[in-house]
């Protein structure tokens, strides 16, 4: 049962086509055109004509990790960090406390 998500991932990798954007950026335009055609057939829409050029605009300005501490994002970054740390404490506390409570008889056991 624990391996079911892994099995679904392997099935998805075999059955789902690559992203046409990824294929174009990788220089594999023929495969991208075929992926778009497959998607068009699945969605029952008109296919892209053969002579159509597929163009992808690649943004080279991707940002950096220091951008999350800029004044525009600082409040959200601190709030999400506190929430993440709180969730981490809850998970850690549950993993540590529940077995101790069960073995000590705290929950009605022996």
Tab-separated table of C-alpha atoms in Angstrom:
chain	number	residue	atom	x	y	z
A	1	UNK	CA	0.000	0.000	0.000
A	2	UNK	CA	2.851	2.396	0.799
A	3	UNK	CA	4.295	1.897	-2.682
A	4	UNK	CA	1.048	2.931	-4.457
A	5	UNK	CA	2.100	6.587	-4.986
A	6	UNK	CA	5.432	5.444	-6.424
A	7	UNK	CA	3.640	3.065	-8.755
A	8	UNK	CA	1.317	5.862	-9.896
A	9	UNK	CA	4.352	8.065	-10.601
A	10	UNK	CA	5.934	5.380	-12.772
A	11	UNK	CA	2.663	4.878	-14.667
A	12	UNK	CA	2.363	8.645	-15.129
A	13	UNK	CA	5.913	8.898	-16.443
A	14	UNK	CA	5.179	6.248	-19.045
A	15	UNK	CA	1.711	7.481	-20.112
A	16	UNK	CA	1.883	11.270	-19.937
A	17	UNK	CA	3.719	13.201	-22.654
A	18	UNK	CA	6.536	15.612	-21.930
A	19	UNK	CA	5.650	19.275	-21.654
A	20	UNK	CA	5.752	20.894	-25.111
A	21	UNK	CA	7.433	23.941	-23.573
A	22	UNK	CA	10.232	21.784	-22.140
A	23	UNK	CA	10.674	20.017	-25.487
A	24	UNK	CA	10.931	23.318	-27.409
A	25	UNK	CA	13.426	24.773	-24.917
A	26	UNK	CA	15.445	21.541	-25.230
A	27	UNK	CA	15.528	21.932	-29.016
A	28	UNK	CA	13.193	18.976	-29.691
A	29	UNK	CA	10.563	20.854	-31.740
A	30	UNK	CA	9.275	17.823	-33.656
A	31	UNK	CA	8.526	16.017	-30.397
A	32	UNK	CA	6.881	19.189	-29.059
A	33	UNK	CA	4.616	19.358	-32.112
A	34	UNK	CA	3.671	15.689	-31.613
A	35	UNK	CA	2.931	16.315	-27.895
A	36	UNK	CA	0.681	19.258	-28.816
A	37	UNK	CA	-1.101	17.060	-31.380
A	38	UNK	CA	-1.689	14.338	-28.785
A	39	UNK	CA	-3.076	16.901	-26.340
A	40	UNK	CA	-5.338	18.328	-29.048
A	41	UNK	CA	-6.723	14.852	-29.816
A	42	UNK	CA	-7.302	14.154	-26.092
A	43	UNK	CA	-9.166	17.454	-25.711
A	44	UNK	CA	-11.045	17.040	-29.022
A	45	UNK	CA	-9.884	20.370	-30.424
A	46	UNK	CA	-8.402	21.287	-33.782
A	47	UNK	CA	-4.769	20.289	-34.168
A	48	UNK	CA	-2.004	22.790	-34.860
A	49	UNK	CA	-1.303	23.021	-38.624
A	50	UNK	CA	1.990	21.438	-39.721
A	51	UNK	CA	3.646	24.680	-40.848
A	52	UNK	CA	3.039	26.487	-37.566
A	53	UNK	CA	6.210	27.471	-35.717
A	54	UNK	CA	6.182	26.787	-31.977
A	55	UNK	CA	7.877	29.634	-30.106
A	56	UNK	CA	8.659	29.768	-26.387
A	57	UNK	CA	9.817	32.941	-24.674
A	58	UNK	CA	12.401	32.064	-22.055
A	59	UNK	CA	12.710	34.594	-19.229
A	60	UNK	CA	16.362	34.849	-18.226
A	61	UNK	CA	15.608	37.026	-15.174
A	62	UNK	CA	14.647	34.260	-12.742
A	63	UNK	CA	15.341	35.996	-9.441
A	64	UNK	CA	17.276	34.765	-6.439
A	65	UNK	CA	16.756	33.570	-2.890
A	66	UNK	CA	17.465	37.059	-1.557
A	67	UNK	CA	14.329	38.330	-3.340
A	68	UNK	CA	12.093	36.747	-0.685
A	69	UNK	CA	13.584	39.080	1.920
A	70	UNK	CA	12.884	42.201	-0.138
A	71	UNK	CA	10.476	44.630	1.542
A	72	UNK	CA	7.617	43.542	-0.734
A	73	UNK	CA	7.842	39.901	0.414
A	74	UNK	CA	9.425	40.163	3.864
A	75	UNK	CA	6.173	39.964	5.855
A	76	UNK	CA	4.932	36.903	3.929
A	77	UNK	CA	8.319	35.190	4.210
A	78	UNK	CA	8.447	35.639	7.997
A	79	UNK	CA	4.812	34.528	8.390
A	80	UNK	CA	5.321	31.401	6.290
A	81	UNK	CA	8.550	30.594	8.136
A	82	UNK	CA	6.776	30.820	11.513
A	83	UNK	CA	3.910	28.658	10.220
A	84	UNK	CA	6.348	26.080	8.843
A	85	UNK	CA	8.257	25.972	12.134
A	86	UNK	CA	4.968	25.565	14.050
A	87	UNK	CA	3.934	22.664	11.822
A	88	UNK	CA	7.340	21.110	12.302
A	89	UNK	CA	6.972	21.323	16.087
A	90	UNK	CA	3.501	19.758	15.941
A	91	UNK	CA	4.715	16.859	13.805
A	92	UNK	CA	7.790	16.321	15.957
A	93	UNK	CA	5.725	16.492	19.135
A	94	UNK	CA	3.229	13.996	17.771
A	95	UNK	CA	5.937	11.556	16.717
A	96	UNK	CA	7.638	11.775	20.117
A	97	UNK	CA	4.640	12.095	22.477
A	98	UNK	CA	2.147	9.571	21.051
A	99	UNK	CA	4.341	6.465	21.535
A	100	UNK	CA	5.263	7.617	25.050
A	101	UNK	CA	1.586	8.181	25.879
A	102	UNK	CA	0.568	4.803	24.508
A	103	UNK	CA	3.284	2.842	26.314
A	104	UNK	CA	2.838	4.657	29.621
A	105	UNK	CA	-0.873	3.926	29.868
A	106	UNK	CA	-1.824	7.593	29.522
A	107	UNK	CA	-4.461	6.721	26.909
A	108	UNK	CA	-6.138	3.957	28.934
A	109	UNK	CA	-3.623	1.203	28.180
A	110	UNK	CA	-1.899	-0.970	30.726
